[in-house]
Coordinates of C-alpha atoms in Angstrom, one line a residue:
X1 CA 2.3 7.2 31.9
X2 CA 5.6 7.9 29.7
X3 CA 3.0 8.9 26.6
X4 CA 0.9 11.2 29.0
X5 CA -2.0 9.5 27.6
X6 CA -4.8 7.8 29.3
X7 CA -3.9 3.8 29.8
X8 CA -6.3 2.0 26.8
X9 CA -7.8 -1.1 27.0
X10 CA -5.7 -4.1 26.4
X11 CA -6.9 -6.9 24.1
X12 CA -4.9 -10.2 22.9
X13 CA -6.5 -11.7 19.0
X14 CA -6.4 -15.2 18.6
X15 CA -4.9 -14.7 15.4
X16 CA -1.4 -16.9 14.5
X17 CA 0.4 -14.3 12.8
X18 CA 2.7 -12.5 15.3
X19 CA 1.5 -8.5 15.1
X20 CA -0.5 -5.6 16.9
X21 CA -2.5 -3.2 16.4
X22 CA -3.5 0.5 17.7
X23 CA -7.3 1.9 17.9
X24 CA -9.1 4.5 19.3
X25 CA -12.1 6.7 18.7
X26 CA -14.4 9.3 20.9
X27 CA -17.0 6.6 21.1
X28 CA -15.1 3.5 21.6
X29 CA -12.6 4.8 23.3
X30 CA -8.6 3.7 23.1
X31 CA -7.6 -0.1 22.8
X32 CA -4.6 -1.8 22.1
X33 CA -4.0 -5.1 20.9
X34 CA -1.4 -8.2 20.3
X35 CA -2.0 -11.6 18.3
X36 CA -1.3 -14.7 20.0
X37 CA 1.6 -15.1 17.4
X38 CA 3.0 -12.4 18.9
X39 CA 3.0 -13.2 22.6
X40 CA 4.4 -16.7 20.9
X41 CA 7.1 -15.5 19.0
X42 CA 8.8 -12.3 20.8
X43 CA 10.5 -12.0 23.8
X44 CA 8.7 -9.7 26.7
X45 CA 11.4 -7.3 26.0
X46 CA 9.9 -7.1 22.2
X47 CA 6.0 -7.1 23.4
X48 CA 7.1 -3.9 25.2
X49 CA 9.0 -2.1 22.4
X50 CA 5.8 -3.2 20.1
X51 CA 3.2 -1.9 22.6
X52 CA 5.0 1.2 22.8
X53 CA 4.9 2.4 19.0
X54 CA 1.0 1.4 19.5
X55 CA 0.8 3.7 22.3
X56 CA 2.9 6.4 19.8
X57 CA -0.4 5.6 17.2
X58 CA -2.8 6.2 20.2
X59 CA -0.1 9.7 21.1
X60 CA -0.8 10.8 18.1
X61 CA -4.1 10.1 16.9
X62 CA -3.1 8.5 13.9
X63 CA -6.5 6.4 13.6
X64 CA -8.4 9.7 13.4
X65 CA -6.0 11.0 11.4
X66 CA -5.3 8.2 8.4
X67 CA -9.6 7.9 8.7
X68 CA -9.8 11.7 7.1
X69 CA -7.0 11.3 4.9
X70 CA -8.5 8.2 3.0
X71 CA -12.0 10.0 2.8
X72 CA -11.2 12.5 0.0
X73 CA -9.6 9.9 -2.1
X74 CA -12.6 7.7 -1.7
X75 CA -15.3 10.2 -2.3
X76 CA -12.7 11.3 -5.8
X77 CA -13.0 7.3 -6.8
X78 CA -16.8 7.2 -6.2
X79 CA -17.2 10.2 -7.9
X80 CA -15.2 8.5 -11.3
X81 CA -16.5 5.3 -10.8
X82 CA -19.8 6.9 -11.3
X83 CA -18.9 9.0 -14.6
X84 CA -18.0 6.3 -15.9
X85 CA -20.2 4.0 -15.3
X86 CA -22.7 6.6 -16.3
X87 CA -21.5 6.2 -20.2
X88 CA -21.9 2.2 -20.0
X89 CA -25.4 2.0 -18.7
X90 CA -26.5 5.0 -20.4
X91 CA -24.8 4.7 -23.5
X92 CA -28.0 3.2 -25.3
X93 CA -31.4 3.4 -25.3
X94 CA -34.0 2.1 -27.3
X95 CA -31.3 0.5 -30.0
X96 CA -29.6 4.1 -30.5
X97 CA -26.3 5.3 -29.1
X98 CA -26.8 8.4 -27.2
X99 CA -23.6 10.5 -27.1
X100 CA -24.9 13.6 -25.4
X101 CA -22.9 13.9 -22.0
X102 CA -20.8 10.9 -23.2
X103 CA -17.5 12.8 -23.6
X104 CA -18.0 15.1 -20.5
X105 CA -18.5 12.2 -18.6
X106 CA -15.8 10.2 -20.0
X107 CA -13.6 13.8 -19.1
X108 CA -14.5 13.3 -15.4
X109 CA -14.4 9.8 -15.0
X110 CA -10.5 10.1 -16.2
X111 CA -9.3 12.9 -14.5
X112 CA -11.2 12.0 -11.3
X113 CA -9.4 8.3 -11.5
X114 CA -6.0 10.4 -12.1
X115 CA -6.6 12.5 -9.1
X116 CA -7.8 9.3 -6.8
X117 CA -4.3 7.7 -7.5
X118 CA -2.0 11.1 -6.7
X119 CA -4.3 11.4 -3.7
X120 CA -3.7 7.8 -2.7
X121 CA -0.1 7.7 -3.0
X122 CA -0.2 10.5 -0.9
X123 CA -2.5 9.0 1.9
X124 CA 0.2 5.7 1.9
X125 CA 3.2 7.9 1.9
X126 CA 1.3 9.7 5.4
X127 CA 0.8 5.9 6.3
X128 CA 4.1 5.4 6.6
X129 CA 5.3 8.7 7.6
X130 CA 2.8 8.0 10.8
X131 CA 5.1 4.0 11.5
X132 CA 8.4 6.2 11.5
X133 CA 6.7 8.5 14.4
X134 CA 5.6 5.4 16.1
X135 CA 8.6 3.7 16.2
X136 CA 10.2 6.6 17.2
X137 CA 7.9 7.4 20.0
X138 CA 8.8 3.7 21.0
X139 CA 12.5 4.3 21.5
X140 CA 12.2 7.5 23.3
X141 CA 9.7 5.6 26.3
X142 CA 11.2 2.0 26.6
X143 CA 14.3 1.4 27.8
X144 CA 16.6 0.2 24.8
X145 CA 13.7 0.8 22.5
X146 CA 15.5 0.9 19.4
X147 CA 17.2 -2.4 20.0
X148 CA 14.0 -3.9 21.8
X149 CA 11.6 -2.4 18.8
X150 CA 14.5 -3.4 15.4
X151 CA 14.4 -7.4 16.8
X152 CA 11.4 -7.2 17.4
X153 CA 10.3 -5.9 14.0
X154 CA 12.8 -8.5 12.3
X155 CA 11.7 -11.3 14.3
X156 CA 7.6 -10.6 13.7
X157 CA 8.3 -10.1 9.2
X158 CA 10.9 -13.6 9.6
X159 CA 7.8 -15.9 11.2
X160 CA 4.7 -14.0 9.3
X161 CA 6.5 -15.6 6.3
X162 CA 6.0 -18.4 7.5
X163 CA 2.3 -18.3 8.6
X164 CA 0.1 -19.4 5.8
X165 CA -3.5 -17.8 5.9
X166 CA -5.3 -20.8 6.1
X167 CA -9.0 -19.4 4.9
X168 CA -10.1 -17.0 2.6
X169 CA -11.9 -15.0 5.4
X170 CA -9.0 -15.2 7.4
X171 CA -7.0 -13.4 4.2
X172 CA -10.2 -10.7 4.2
X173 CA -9.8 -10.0 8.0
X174 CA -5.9 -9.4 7.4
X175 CA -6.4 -6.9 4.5
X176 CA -8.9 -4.9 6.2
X177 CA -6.6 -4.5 9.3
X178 CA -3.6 -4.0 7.5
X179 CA -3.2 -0.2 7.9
X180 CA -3.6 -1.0 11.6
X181 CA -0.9 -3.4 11.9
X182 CA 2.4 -2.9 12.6
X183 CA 3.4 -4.6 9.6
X184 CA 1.8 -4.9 6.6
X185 CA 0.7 -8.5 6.0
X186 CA 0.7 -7.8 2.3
X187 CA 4.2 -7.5 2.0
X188 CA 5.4 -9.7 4.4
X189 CA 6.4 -12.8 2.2
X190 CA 8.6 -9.8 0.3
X191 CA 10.5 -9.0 3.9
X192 CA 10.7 -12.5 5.0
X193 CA 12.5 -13.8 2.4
X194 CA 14.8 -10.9 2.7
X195 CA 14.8 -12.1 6.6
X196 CA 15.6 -15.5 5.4
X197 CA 19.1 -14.7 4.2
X198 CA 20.5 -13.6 7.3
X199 CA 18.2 -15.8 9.4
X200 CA 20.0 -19.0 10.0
X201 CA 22.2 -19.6 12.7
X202 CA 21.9 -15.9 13.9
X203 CA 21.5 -14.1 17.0
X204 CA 18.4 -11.3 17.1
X205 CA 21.1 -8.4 17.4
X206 CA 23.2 -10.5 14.0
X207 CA 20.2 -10.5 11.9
X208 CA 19.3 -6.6 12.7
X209 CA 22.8 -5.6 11.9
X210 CA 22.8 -7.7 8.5
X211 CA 19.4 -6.2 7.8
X212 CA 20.8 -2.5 8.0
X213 CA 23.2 -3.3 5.8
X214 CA 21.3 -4.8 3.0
X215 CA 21.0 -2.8 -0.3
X216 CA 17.2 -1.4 -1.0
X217 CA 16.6 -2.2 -4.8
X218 CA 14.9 0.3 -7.3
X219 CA 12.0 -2.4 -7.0
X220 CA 11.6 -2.8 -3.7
X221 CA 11.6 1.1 -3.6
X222 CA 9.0 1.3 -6.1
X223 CA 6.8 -1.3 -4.5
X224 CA 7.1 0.8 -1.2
X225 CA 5.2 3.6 -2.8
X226 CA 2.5 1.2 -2.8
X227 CA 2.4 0.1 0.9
X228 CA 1.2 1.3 4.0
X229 CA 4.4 0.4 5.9
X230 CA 7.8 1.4 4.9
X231 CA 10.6 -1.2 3.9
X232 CA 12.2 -3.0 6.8
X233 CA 15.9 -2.1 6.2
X234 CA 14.9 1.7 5.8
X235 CA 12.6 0.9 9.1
X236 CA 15.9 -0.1 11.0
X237 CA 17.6 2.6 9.4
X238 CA 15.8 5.5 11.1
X239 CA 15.8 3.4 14.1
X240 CA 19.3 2.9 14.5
X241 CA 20.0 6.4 14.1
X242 CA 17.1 7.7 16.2
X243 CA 18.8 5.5 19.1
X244 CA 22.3 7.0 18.4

């Protein structure tokens, strides 16, 4: 009712790892959803801040909208892929090298490769542009949402580090919902064992404030450019100040 948005189904994974996801289509209509690590691991004060910022992904259509911005740089890597794999299976025939095409081909293939990778850089970058929105929207609806939302955040990247995936499949199912997520399993182990240093012997509020004070490091800056979720100390960062 706070979002002004229809109420969406509500759906709990039997997955261990603590996280949720957002979806919603025309068709299908709007869902929400928590793991069972989730409901384990947070407090009910947390479970709200986290449904909120997947309400904020329903608010603002960002399903829809991170669908049509991964389409262009897919059809740009199909198209390369093609050019170049055009040159190896047609690259000989009959015993002699044909070379007609070849370089155009070759031209294509390369640039349309250069342009996939500026276009997806810019598709993650709107990834996580689209987490900031939904963790503001969050704050602004719950009651203490930054608080509630920046424990919560810290608690769910501190015990996915310590959730193994046990299966390969289980690993598949986890990278093809990562965009979804509210953090990305990919660079979880990363943020936990950042978690880990303030972890022990800490209250949920100690570990947040230890978190905001932590340096980012020109790696872990340049390995955000490659995610789909931004770092968790600049993710508590904008939340602290969006609660101020």
């Amino acid at each position: 009712m706070r979002s002004g948005i229809k109420k969406p189904k509500v759906g709990i994974a039997n997955i261990p790892v603590p996280n949720a996801f957002a979806y919603g289509s025309p068709i299908a209509g709007t869902r929400v959803a928590v793991t069972k690590g989730l409901l384990d691991t947070l407090e009910e004060e947390e479970v709200e801040a986290v449904l909120g910022h997947e309400i904020g992904h329903l608010k603002h259509k960002d399903v829809q909208i991170m669908m049509f911005a991964s389409f262009l740089p897919s059809l740009v890597y199909l198209l390369g892929r093609s050019a170049l794999y055009s040159i190896y299976f047609g690259g000989y025939y009959g015993g002699n090298k044909r070379q007609s095409g070849s370089g155009i081909a070759l031209l294509i293939g390369a640039l349309s490769m250069a342009v996939y990778f500026v276009l997806l850089l810019f598709t993650l970058g709107l990834s996580r542009l689209r987490e900031y929105y939904a963790d503001q929207h969050s704050a602004s609806i719950v009651e203490e949402g930054s608080r509630k939302l920046s424990e919560g955040l810290a608690k769910i990247v501190s015990k996915t580090g310590g959730t193994r995936i046990r299966h390969h499949q289980d690993a598949f199912m986890f990278n093809s919902f990562k965009s979804l997520f509210i953090s990305d399993p990919d660079n979880v182990e990363k943020d936990a064992f950042k978690v880990a240093e303030f972890a022990t012997n800490s209250s949920d509020q100690a570990l947040v404030e230890r978190l905001l004070k932590r340096r980012i490091t020109a790696t872990e800056r340049a390995v955000e450019l490659f995610s789909t979720h931004p770092n968790i100390t600049k993710r508590l960062r904008a939340l602290r100040a969006h609660g101020e």
